[in-house]
Coordinates of C-alpha atoms and ligand atoms in Angstrom, one line a residue:
M1 CA 79.1 10.5 71.2
V2 CA 78.8 14.2 71.3
M3 CA 76.2 16.1 69.2
G4 CA 77.7 17.5 66.0
D5 CA 80.5 14.9 65.7
L6 CA 81.4 13.9 62.2
V7 CA 80.5 10.2 62.1
N8 CA 81.9 7.8 59.5
E9 CA 80.5 4.2 59.3
V10 CA 82.6 1.4 57.8
D11 CA 82.9 -2.4 57.9
V12 CA 86.5 -2.4 59.2
A13 CA 88.5 0.3 61.0
V14 CA 92.2 -0.5 61.0
I15 CA 94.2 1.4 63.7
G16 CA 97.8 1.8 62.7
G17 CA 99.2 2.0 59.1
G18 CA 102.3 -0.3 59.6
P19 CA 102.9 -3.6 57.8
G20 CA 100.3 -5.3 60.0
G21 CA 97.7 -2.6 59.5
Y22 CA 98.1 -2.0 55.8
A23 CA 98.3 -5.8 55.0
A24 CA 95.0 -6.2 56.9
A25 CA 93.4 -3.2 55.1
F26 CA 94.5 -4.3 51.6
R27 CA 93.2 -7.8 52.2
C28 CA 89.9 -6.5 53.7
A29 CA 89.4 -4.2 50.7
A30 CA 90.1 -7.1 48.3
L31 CA 87.5 -9.2 50.1
G32 CA 84.9 -6.4 49.5
L33 CA 84.9 -4.8 53.0
E34 CA 84.7 -1.1 53.2
T35 CA 87.9 -0.2 55.1
V36 CA 89.5 2.8 56.7
V37 CA 93.0 3.1 58.1
V38 CA 93.6 5.5 61.0
D39 CA 97.3 6.3 61.4
A40 CA 98.8 8.9 63.8
G41 CA 101.0 10.1 60.9
K42 CA 98.3 9.9 58.2
R43 CA 100.5 7.6 56.2
L44 CA 101.0 3.9 55.5
G45 CA 104.3 2.2 56.3
G46 CA 104.5 2.5 60.1
A47 CA 107.7 2.0 62.1
C48 CA 108.9 -0.5 59.4
L49 CA 109.1 2.1 56.6
Y50 CA 109.9 5.3 58.5
E51 CA 111.9 4.3 61.5
G52 CA 112.8 0.6 61.2
C53 CA 113.4 -2.1 58.6
I54 CA 113.7 0.1 55.5
P55 CA 115.9 3.0 56.6
S56 CA 118.1 0.7 58.7
K57 CA 118.6 -1.6 55.7
A58 CA 119.4 1.4 53.4
L59 CA 122.1 2.4 55.9
L60 CA 123.4 -1.2 56.2
H61 CA 123.7 -1.2 52.4
V62 CA 125.9 1.9 52.7
A63 CA 128.0 0.1 55.4
A64 CA 128.3 -3.0 53.1
V65 CA 129.6 -0.8 50.2
L66 CA 132.2 0.7 52.5
H67 CA 133.3 -2.7 53.8
E68 CA 133.4 -4.2 50.3
A69 CA 135.6 -1.3 49.1
E70 CA 137.9 -1.9 52.0
R71 CA 138.1 -5.7 51.4
A72 CA 138.9 -5.1 47.7
K73 CA 142.4 -4.1 48.9
D74 CA 142.9 -7.9 49.4
F75 CA 142.9 -8.4 45.7
G76 CA 144.8 -5.3 44.6
I77 CA 142.1 -2.7 44.2
D78 CA 142.4 0.5 46.3
F79 CA 139.5 2.9 46.0
G80 CA 141.3 5.3 48.4
E81 CA 139.8 6.8 51.6
P82 CA 136.0 7.2 51.3
R83 CA 134.7 10.7 51.6
I84 CA 131.3 10.6 53.3
S85 CA 128.8 13.5 52.7
L86 CA 125.9 13.1 55.1
D87 CA 123.4 15.4 53.3
P88 CA 123.2 13.3 50.0
L89 CA 123.2 10.2 52.1
R90 CA 120.2 11.3 54.2
K91 CA 118.5 12.6 51.0
W92 CA 118.9 9.3 49.2
K93 CA 117.5 7.4 52.2
A94 CA 114.6 9.7 52.8
E95 CA 113.6 10.3 49.1
R96 CA 114.9 7.6 46.9
V97 CA 114.2 4.8 49.4
V98 CA 111.6 5.7 52.0
G99 CA 109.8 8.2 49.9
K100 CA 109.6 5.9 46.9
L101 CA 108.1 3.1 48.9
A102 CA 105.7 5.5 50.7
R103 CA 104.4 6.7 47.4
G104 CA 103.9 3.1 46.3
L105 CA 101.8 2.2 49.4
A106 CA 99.7 5.4 49.1
G107 CA 99.0 4.5 45.5
V108 CA 97.9 0.9 46.4
A109 CA 95.6 2.3 49.1
K110 CA 94.0 4.7 46.6
S111 CA 93.6 2.1 44.0
K112 CA 91.8 -0.1 46.5
G113 CA 89.5 2.7 47.7
I114 CA 91.0 2.7 51.2
E115 CA 90.8 6.0 53.1
V116 CA 93.7 6.9 55.3
V117 CA 92.6 9.2 58.2
G118 CA 95.3 11.1 60.2
G119 CA 95.1 11.2 64.0
R120 CA 95.3 9.1 67.1
A121 CA 92.4 6.7 67.7
T122 CA 90.8 6.0 71.1
F123 CA 88.1 3.4 71.6
E124 CA 84.8 4.8 72.8
D125 CA 83.2 1.4 72.9
S126 CA 83.5 -2.0 71.1
H127 CA 82.1 -0.4 67.8
A128 CA 83.4 3.2 67.8
I129 CA 86.7 5.0 67.9
R130 CA 87.3 8.7 68.3
I131 CA 90.0 10.4 66.2
G132 CA 91.8 13.4 67.6
G133 CA 94.1 15.8 65.7
D134 CA 93.4 17.8 62.5
E135 CA 90.5 15.6 61.3
P136 CA 88.5 15.0 64.5
Q137 CA 85.7 12.5 63.9
V138 CA 84.1 9.3 65.2
I139 CA 84.3 6.2 63.2
R140 CA 81.8 3.4 63.8
F141 CA 82.7 0.0 62.6
R142 CA 81.6 -3.6 62.6
H143 CA 85.1 -4.8 63.2
A144 CA 88.4 -3.1 64.2
V145 CA 91.9 -4.3 63.8
I146 CA 94.4 -2.9 66.3
A147 CA 97.8 -2.6 64.6
T148 CA 99.4 0.2 66.7
G149 CA 102.8 -1.5 66.8
S150 CA 105.5 -0.7 69.3
V151 CA 107.9 2.0 70.4
P152 CA 111.4 1.9 71.7
A153 CA 111.7 0.8 75.4
R154 CA 113.3 3.5 77.6
L155 CA 115.9 3.1 80.3
P156 CA 115.2 5.1 83.4
G157 CA 117.6 7.8 84.6
L158 CA 119.0 8.8 81.2
P159 CA 119.2 12.6 80.5
A160 CA 116.8 14.1 78.0
S161 CA 119.4 15.2 75.4
E162 CA 119.9 14.9 71.7
R163 CA 123.1 13.0 72.5
V164 CA 121.0 10.2 73.9
M165 CA 119.3 8.6 70.9
D166 CA 116.7 5.8 70.4
S167 CA 116.7 3.9 67.1
T168 CA 114.5 6.5 65.4
A169 CA 116.9 9.3 66.2
A170 CA 120.0 7.2 65.4
L171 CA 118.6 6.5 61.9
E172 CA 118.6 10.3 61.2
I173 CA 122.4 10.2 61.3
A174 CA 122.5 13.8 62.6
E175 CA 126.3 13.4 62.7
I176 CA 128.9 10.8 62.9
P177 CA 129.9 10.8 66.6
E178 CA 133.6 10.1 67.2
R179 CA 132.7 7.8 70.1
L180 CA 129.3 6.1 70.3
L181 CA 128.0 4.1 73.2
V182 CA 125.4 1.4 72.3
I183 CA 123.4 0.0 75.2
G184 CA 122.0 -3.4 74.1
G185 CA 123.7 -6.0 71.9
G186 CA 120.5 -7.2 70.2
Y187 CA 119.2 -6.6 66.7
I188 CA 119.2 -2.8 66.7
G189 CA 122.4 -2.4 68.7
L190 CA 124.4 -4.6 66.3
E191 CA 122.8 -3.4 63.0
L192 CA 123.1 0.3 63.8
G193 CA 126.4 -0.2 65.7
Q194 CA 127.8 -1.6 62.5
V195 CA 126.4 1.3 60.5
Y196 CA 128.1 3.9 62.7
A197 CA 131.3 1.9 62.9
A198 CA 131.4 1.8 59.0
L199 CA 130.8 5.5 58.9
G200 CA 133.8 6.0 61.2
S201 CA 132.5 6.0 64.8
A202 CA 134.4 4.2 67.6
V203 CA 131.6 2.0 68.9
T204 CA 131.3 0.5 72.4
V205 CA 128.6 -2.0 73.0
V206 CA 127.3 -2.8 76.5
E207 CA 125.1 -5.9 76.7
M208 CA 123.7 -7.1 80.0
T209 CA 123.7 -10.9 79.1
D210 CA 126.7 -13.1 78.6
G211 CA 126.6 -12.9 74.8
L212 CA 125.5 -10.9 71.8
L213 CA 122.0 -11.7 70.4
P214 CA 120.8 -13.6 73.4
G215 CA 118.6 -16.6 72.6
V216 CA 120.2 -17.2 69.2
D217 CA 122.3 -20.4 68.7
R218 CA 125.8 -19.6 69.8
D219 CA 127.5 -21.2 66.7
L220 CA 125.5 -18.9 64.5
V221 CA 126.4 -15.8 66.6
Q222 CA 130.2 -16.6 66.8
P223 CA 131.2 -15.4 63.3
L224 CA 129.2 -12.2 63.9
A225 CA 130.7 -11.7 67.3
R226 CA 134.2 -12.1 65.9
R227 CA 133.5 -9.5 63.2
C228 CA 132.1 -7.1 65.8
E229 CA 135.2 -7.6 68.0
R230 CA 137.3 -6.3 65.0
L231 CA 134.8 -3.6 64.0
F232 CA 134.0 -2.1 67.4
A233 CA 136.2 -0.3 69.9
A234 CA 134.9 -2.5 72.8
I235 CA 132.2 -5.0 73.7
H236 CA 131.3 -5.4 77.3
L237 CA 129.2 -8.5 78.1
D238 CA 127.5 -9.2 81.4
S239 CA 127.5 -5.4 81.8
K240 CA 125.2 -2.6 82.5
V241 CA 125.5 1.2 82.3
A242 CA 125.2 2.4 85.9
S243 CA 124.7 6.1 85.1
V244 CA 124.8 8.5 82.2
R245 CA 125.5 12.2 82.6
E246 CA 125.6 15.0 80.0
T247 CA 128.7 17.2 80.4
A248 CA 129.7 20.3 78.5
G249 CA 131.3 18.4 75.6
G250 CA 129.5 15.1 75.6
I251 CA 128.3 12.2 77.7
E252 CA 129.9 10.6 80.7
A253 CA 128.8 7.0 81.2
E254 CA 129.7 4.9 84.2
L255 CA 130.0 1.2 83.1
A256 CA 129.2 -0.9 86.1
G257 CA 132.5 -2.2 87.6
K258 CA 134.5 -0.7 84.6
G259 CA 134.8 3.0 85.5
T260 CA 133.7 6.1 83.7
E261 CA 134.1 6.7 79.9
R262 CA 133.4 9.7 77.7
F263 CA 131.2 9.4 74.6
D264 CA 129.8 11.8 72.1
R265 CA 126.4 10.0 71.7
V266 CA 124.5 7.1 73.2
L267 CA 122.2 4.7 71.3
V268 CA 119.7 3.0 73.6
A269 CA 118.6 -0.3 72.0
V270 CA 117.1 -2.4 74.8
G271 CA 114.0 -3.7 73.2
R272 CA 110.6 -2.3 72.2
R273 CA 107.2 -2.1 74.1
A274 CA 103.7 -2.4 72.7
A275 CA 102.0 0.9 71.8
T276 CA 98.7 0.6 73.7
D277 CA 98.9 3.7 75.9
G278 CA 95.8 5.9 75.4
L279 CA 94.1 3.5 73.2
G280 CA 91.0 3.3 75.4
L281 CA 91.0 -0.5 75.6
E282 CA 89.2 -0.2 79.0
H283 CA 86.0 0.8 77.0
T284 CA 86.1 -2.5 75.2
K285 CA 86.4 -6.2 76.2
A286 CA 89.9 -6.4 74.8
R287 CA 92.7 -6.1 77.3
A288 CA 96.5 -5.3 77.4
D289 CA 98.7 -7.1 79.9
A290 CA 101.2 -5.3 82.3
R291 CA 103.6 -4.9 79.4
G292 CA 100.9 -3.4 77.1
L293 CA 100.7 -6.5 75.0
I294 CA 97.2 -7.5 73.6
A295 CA 96.6 -11.3 73.8
V296 CA 95.1 -12.8 70.6
D297 CA 94.2 -16.4 69.6
E298 CA 95.4 -18.0 66.3
R299 CA 92.7 -16.1 64.4
C300 CA 94.0 -12.8 65.8
R301 CA 90.9 -12.3 67.8
T302 CA 91.1 -10.4 71.1
A303 CA 88.7 -11.0 74.0
D304 CA 86.3 -8.5 72.3
P305 CA 84.4 -10.3 69.5
A306 CA 84.5 -7.1 67.3
I307 CA 88.2 -6.4 67.8
Y308 CA 91.2 -8.1 66.3
A309 CA 94.9 -7.3 66.9
V310 CA 98.0 -7.9 64.8
G311 CA 101.7 -7.2 64.7
D312 CA 104.1 -5.9 67.4
V313 CA 101.2 -5.0 69.7
T314 CA 100.6 -8.7 70.1
G315 CA 104.1 -9.5 71.3
E316 CA 107.1 -11.5 70.0
P317 CA 108.5 -11.9 67.5
M318 CA 108.2 -8.2 66.7
L319 CA 108.9 -8.6 63.0
A320 CA 107.3 -6.9 60.0
H321 CA 106.6 -10.1 58.0
R322 CA 104.9 -11.7 61.0
A323 CA 102.8 -8.5 61.4
S324 CA 101.7 -8.6 57.8
R325 CA 100.9 -12.3 57.9
Q326 CA 98.7 -11.7 60.9
G327 CA 97.1 -8.8 59.2
K328 CA 96.1 -11.0 56.3
V329 CA 94.7 -13.6 58.7
A330 CA 92.6 -11.0 60.6
A331 CA 91.1 -9.8 57.3
E332 CA 90.2 -13.3 56.2
V333 CA 88.7 -14.2 59.5
I334 CA 86.6 -10.9 59.5
A335 CA 85.4 -11.9 56.0
G336 CA 84.3 -15.2 57.4
R337 CA 87.0 -17.3 55.9
P338 CA 88.7 -20.2 57.8
A339 CA 92.2 -18.6 58.2
A340 CA 94.6 -19.0 61.1
F341 CA 98.1 -17.8 62.0
D342 CA 99.6 -21.3 62.1
S343 CA 103.0 -20.7 60.5
V344 CA 105.7 -22.9 62.0
A345 CA 108.6 -21.1 60.4
V346 CA 108.7 -17.3 61.0
P347 CA 112.1 -16.4 59.6
A348 CA 114.3 -14.0 61.6
V349 CA 117.2 -12.1 60.0
V350 CA 119.8 -9.9 61.6
F351 CA 121.1 -7.8 58.7
T352 CA 124.6 -7.4 60.1
D353 CA 127.9 -8.4 58.4
P354 CA 127.8 -11.4 58.4
E355 CA 124.0 -11.8 58.4
V356 CA 122.5 -14.2 60.9
A357 CA 119.2 -15.9 59.9
W358 CA 117.1 -18.7 61.4
C359 CA 113.6 -20.2 61.2
G360 CA 111.6 -22.9 62.9
L361 CA 113.1 -24.8 65.8
T362 CA 116.6 -23.7 66.9
E363 CA 119.1 -26.0 68.6
A364 CA 119.0 -23.8 71.7
Q365 CA 115.2 -24.1 71.9
A366 CA 115.3 -27.9 71.4
Q367 CA 117.8 -28.1 74.3
R368 CA 115.5 -25.9 76.5
D369 CA 112.5 -28.2 75.6
G370 CA 114.6 -31.4 76.2
R371 CA 113.7 -32.4 72.7
A372 CA 116.1 -34.9 70.9
V373 CA 117.2 -33.5 67.5
K374 CA 119.9 -34.3 64.9
I375 CA 122.1 -31.4 63.9
A376 CA 123.7 -31.2 60.4
K377 CA 126.3 -28.5 59.7
F378 CA 128.1 -27.3 56.7
Q379 CA 131.0 -24.8 57.2
W380 CA 131.4 -22.3 54.4
A381 CA 135.2 -22.8 54.4
A382 CA 134.4 -25.7 52.0
S383 CA 132.1 -23.7 49.8
G384 CA 133.4 -22.7 46.3
R385 CA 131.1 -19.7 46.2
A386 CA 132.0 -18.4 49.6
T387 CA 135.7 -18.7 48.7
T388 CA 135.2 -16.7 45.5
L389 CA 133.5 -14.0 47.6
G390 CA 136.4 -14.0 50.1
R391 CA 134.0 -15.0 52.8
S392 CA 134.6 -18.4 54.3
D393 CA 133.2 -17.4 57.7
G394 CA 129.7 -18.8 57.2
L395 CA 127.9 -21.8 58.5
T396 CA 124.6 -23.5 57.5
K397 CA 122.9 -25.8 60.0
L398 CA 119.8 -28.0 59.9
V399 CA 117.8 -29.1 62.9
V400 CA 116.2 -32.4 62.0
D401 CA 113.8 -34.8 63.7
P402 CA 115.9 -38.0 64.4
E403 CA 113.0 -40.4 63.9
S404 CA 111.3 -39.0 60.7
G405 CA 114.2 -37.0 59.2
R406 CA 111.8 -34.1 58.9
L407 CA 113.4 -30.6 58.9
L408 CA 112.4 -28.7 62.0
G409 CA 114.6 -25.7 61.7
V410 CA 117.4 -24.0 59.7
G411 CA 120.1 -21.6 60.8
I412 CA 122.5 -19.7 58.6
V413 CA 125.3 -17.2 59.3
G414 CA 127.2 -15.5 56.4
P415 CA 126.7 -12.9 53.8
G416 CA 123.3 -13.3 52.1
A417 CA 121.9 -15.5 54.9
G418 CA 118.8 -13.4 54.9
E419 CA 118.0 -14.4 51.3
L420 CA 119.1 -18.0 51.8
I421 CA 116.8 -18.6 54.8
A422 CA 113.8 -18.4 52.4
E423 CA 114.6 -21.9 51.2
G424 CA 114.8 -23.1 54.8
A425 CA 111.4 -21.4 55.7
L426 CA 109.7 -23.1 52.7
A427 CA 111.2 -26.5 53.6
V428 CA 110.2 -26.3 57.2
E429 CA 106.7 -24.9 56.5
A430 CA 106.2 -27.6 53.8
A431 CA 107.4 -30.3 56.3
L432 CA 110.1 -31.5 53.9
L433 CA 112.7 -34.1 54.9
A434 CA 116.4 -33.3 55.1
E435 CA 116.6 -35.9 52.2
D436 CA 114.5 -33.6 50.0
L437 CA 117.1 -30.9 50.4
A438 CA 119.9 -33.4 49.7
L439 CA 118.2 -34.6 46.5
T440 CA 117.3 -31.2 45.1
I441 CA 119.9 -29.9 42.6
H442 CA 121.2 -26.6 43.8
A443 CA 123.1 -24.4 41.2
H444 CA 126.9 -24.4 41.4
P445 CA 128.6 -22.3 42.6
T446 CA 126.1 -20.8 44.9
L447 CA 125.8 -20.3 48.7
S448 CA 122.5 -22.2 48.5
E449 CA 124.5 -25.4 47.9
S450 CA 125.4 -25.2 51.6
L451 CA 121.8 -26.3 52.5
M452 CA 122.1 -29.3 50.2
E453 CA 125.6 -30.1 51.5
A454 CA 124.5 -29.9 55.2
A455 CA 121.6 -32.3 54.4
E456 CA 123.9 -34.7 52.5
S457 CA 126.2 -34.9 55.5
L458 CA 123.3 -36.8 57.3
F459 CA 123.5 -39.6 54.7
T460 CA 127.3 -40.1 54.3
Ligands
FAD501 P1 104.2 -0.4 63.3 O1 105.0 -0.6 62.1 O2 104.9 0.0 64.5 O3 103.0 0.6 62.9 C1 102.1 1.1 63.8 C2 101.5 2.4 63.3 O4 100.4 2.7 64.2 C3 102.5 3.6 63.4 O5 102.4 4.3 62.1 C4 101.9 4.4 64.5 O6 102.1 5.8 64.3 C5 100.4 4.1 64.5 N1 99.7 4.3 65.8 C6 100.1 3.9 67.0 N2 99.1 4.2 67.9 C7 98.1 4.7 67.2 C8 96.8 5.2 67.6 N3 96.4 5.2 68.8 N4 96.1 5.7 66.6 C9 96.5 5.8 65.3 N5 97.7 5.3 64.9 C10 98.5 4.8 65.8 N6 111.4 -6.1 61.3 C11 111.7 -6.9 60.3 O7 111.0 -7.8 60.0 N7 112.9 -6.7 59.6 C12 113.7 -5.7 59.8 O8 114.7 -5.6 59.2 C13 113.4 -4.8 60.9 N8 114.2 -3.8 61.2 C14 113.9 -3.0 62.2 C15 114.8 -1.9 62.5 C16 114.5 -1.0 63.5 C17 115.5 0.1 63.8 C18 113.3 -1.2 64.2 C19 112.9 -0.2 65.3 C20 112.4 -2.2 63.9 C21 112.7 -3.1 62.9 N9 111.9 -4.2 62.6 C22 112.2 -5.0 61.6 C23 110.6 -4.4 63.3 C24 109.4 -3.9 62.5 O9 109.6 -2.5 62.2 C25 108.1 -4.1 63.2 O10 108.0 -5.4 63.6 C26 107.0 -3.7 62.4 O11 107.0 -2.4 61.9 C27 105.7 -3.9 63.2 O12 104.6 -3.6 62.4 P2 103.2 -3.2 63.0 O13 102.2 -3.1 61.9 O14 102.8 -4.1 64.1 O15 103.4 -1.7 63.7
NAD502 P1 116.5 -6.8 71.2 O1 115.5 -7.5 72.2 O2 116.8 -7.5 70.0 O3 117.8 -6.5 72.0 C1 117.9 -5.8 73.2 C2 119.2 -6.2 73.9 O4 119.4 -5.3 74.9 C3 119.2 -7.6 74.5 O5 120.4 -8.2 74.1 C4 119.1 -7.3 76.0 O6 119.8 -8.4 76.7 C5 119.9 -6.0 76.1 N1 119.5 -5.2 77.2 C6 118.3 -5.0 77.8 N2 118.4 -4.1 78.8 C7 119.7 -3.8 78.9 C8 120.5 -2.9 79.8 N3 119.9 -2.2 80.7 N4 121.8 -2.8 79.6 C9 122.4 -3.5 78.6 N5 121.8 -4.4 77.7 C10 120.5 -4.5 77.9 O7 115.9 -5.4 71.0 P2 116.2 -4.2 70.0 O8 117.6 -4.4 69.5 O9 115.9 -2.9 70.7 O10 115.2 -4.4 68.9 C11 113.8 -4.4 69.2 C12 113.1 -5.4 68.3 O11 112.9 -4.8 67.0 C13 113.8 -6.7 68.1 O12 113.5 -7.6 69.1 C14 113.1 -7.2 66.8 O13 111.9 -7.7 67.1 C15 112.9 -5.8 66.0 N6 114.0 -5.6 65.1 C16 114.2 -6.5 64.1 C17 115.2 -6.3 63.2 C18 115.4 -7.3 62.0 O14 114.4 -8.1 61.8 N7 116.5 -7.3 61.4 C19 116.1 -5.2 63.3 C20 115.9 -4.4 64.3 C21 114.8 -4.6 65.2

């Protein structure tokens, strides 16, 4: 420490104000611990609120409205050609959606007496961090929670140009490019690819594996893949972009083995990496691996007894609700309570059209593990509710233990799958039997009946 440093002493210093960090801070404060959050942007919300979940879902809602208006032609309603004004669209997203939620989080922090300090934190030792920026200071703490999240992974060799976007830039919707190249057919490539396609871009997706959303059960991905085939100009699987060059009027991309194509913009969506650069972990006993990830145990403890880590910085799945659950666990453990991150069902939702959602054990994972499972499926073509919505392209499937009948996993594809998966997550977490779902009355006509129907198919 340097003479004259402003020194703050607290019980808990949380580094990073995303869903992992603010959940930890709110719970620490509720448990009577004096808590400060240090965030590079001096705000709560993190990637989730400013450059992730929330702005992308706002834009996907816009895409859904455009698609629904188009579909209405099927039953005789024509709203005409949509006229899209980007300024009001951006303003609505920034102020009415992101701004509203940001003000809410700031209000909660204030009401709980949590100070939010702006600046980047670097560990000086296991009980002190130094904050740079406009409010330079040293914060001494009994415990720290690292919740610094993740940043977009980069592809080497791409030109530094505003035409080459990561997800943060793409969410700004600076313009609607006539032709957009999306590198990566995962969560972001498909969600934002669908947003741009709905706004009018001709979207080409290049995915290096042999299918979209690698790792997800193929029968769940199939309806989404079919929709993407109709919506996008092209999908190249088993493909990579060999080179990207900026030219006078755009971008020239060489697609390996498929020649050169011209685009107006490129979205790079090839995964995210942990944000641990410059954190000074070498001054503590906590360590990051070669990919920057910090290893934690089920109590979110790092190798340093004073330091915890939660959220994306601890690895997959990099999802906001998993980060916030870990944040609450870390807070409880710091307060001396017997908490652990022992959730068996972390739901995952891809908010495309149709949505794809799953939780617990997937069929693909069971196959990889050589584990015997029973699969029950219900095709939405037989669902009254799906038919009234004009959407019979869905599927609900259950992964069940053949011996006990216990539900191990649930997968759903179709509109609203992201909401429906909550019942699956509760059932898997509570170790319910498939029979419990079959015997629970589900309101008619709803898409939730598909869970009951899938379960019933095991007993007929
Ligand atoms: P983050 O939200 O990344 O927050 C980390 C914070 O720490 C940031 O504010 C950062 O500025 C700050 N920080 C970093 N280093 C320092 C430092 N040294 N000092 C001080 N502050 C620092 N997940 C979902 O569950 N559902 C979705 O629909 C979803 N959609 C997404 C869409 C996109 C486009 C993206 C990119 C991500 C999406 N995610 C989604 C993932 C989700 O955003 C992350 O899993 C989640 O934000 C992780 O939370 P976190 O608290 O670990 O970190
Ligand atoms: P991702 O891991 O979901 O998908 C990346 C895709 O890029 C993969 O399919 C991969 O095979 C492909 N790829 C990698 N290198 C490539 C290359 N050189 N050329 C072509 N394809 C390549 O990653 P993402 O889409 O960047 O999203 C990052 C993370 O953010 C997600 O894994 C998820 O944790 C989170 N996220 C979640 C949501 C949600 O919950 N709805 C939405 C967006 C992001």
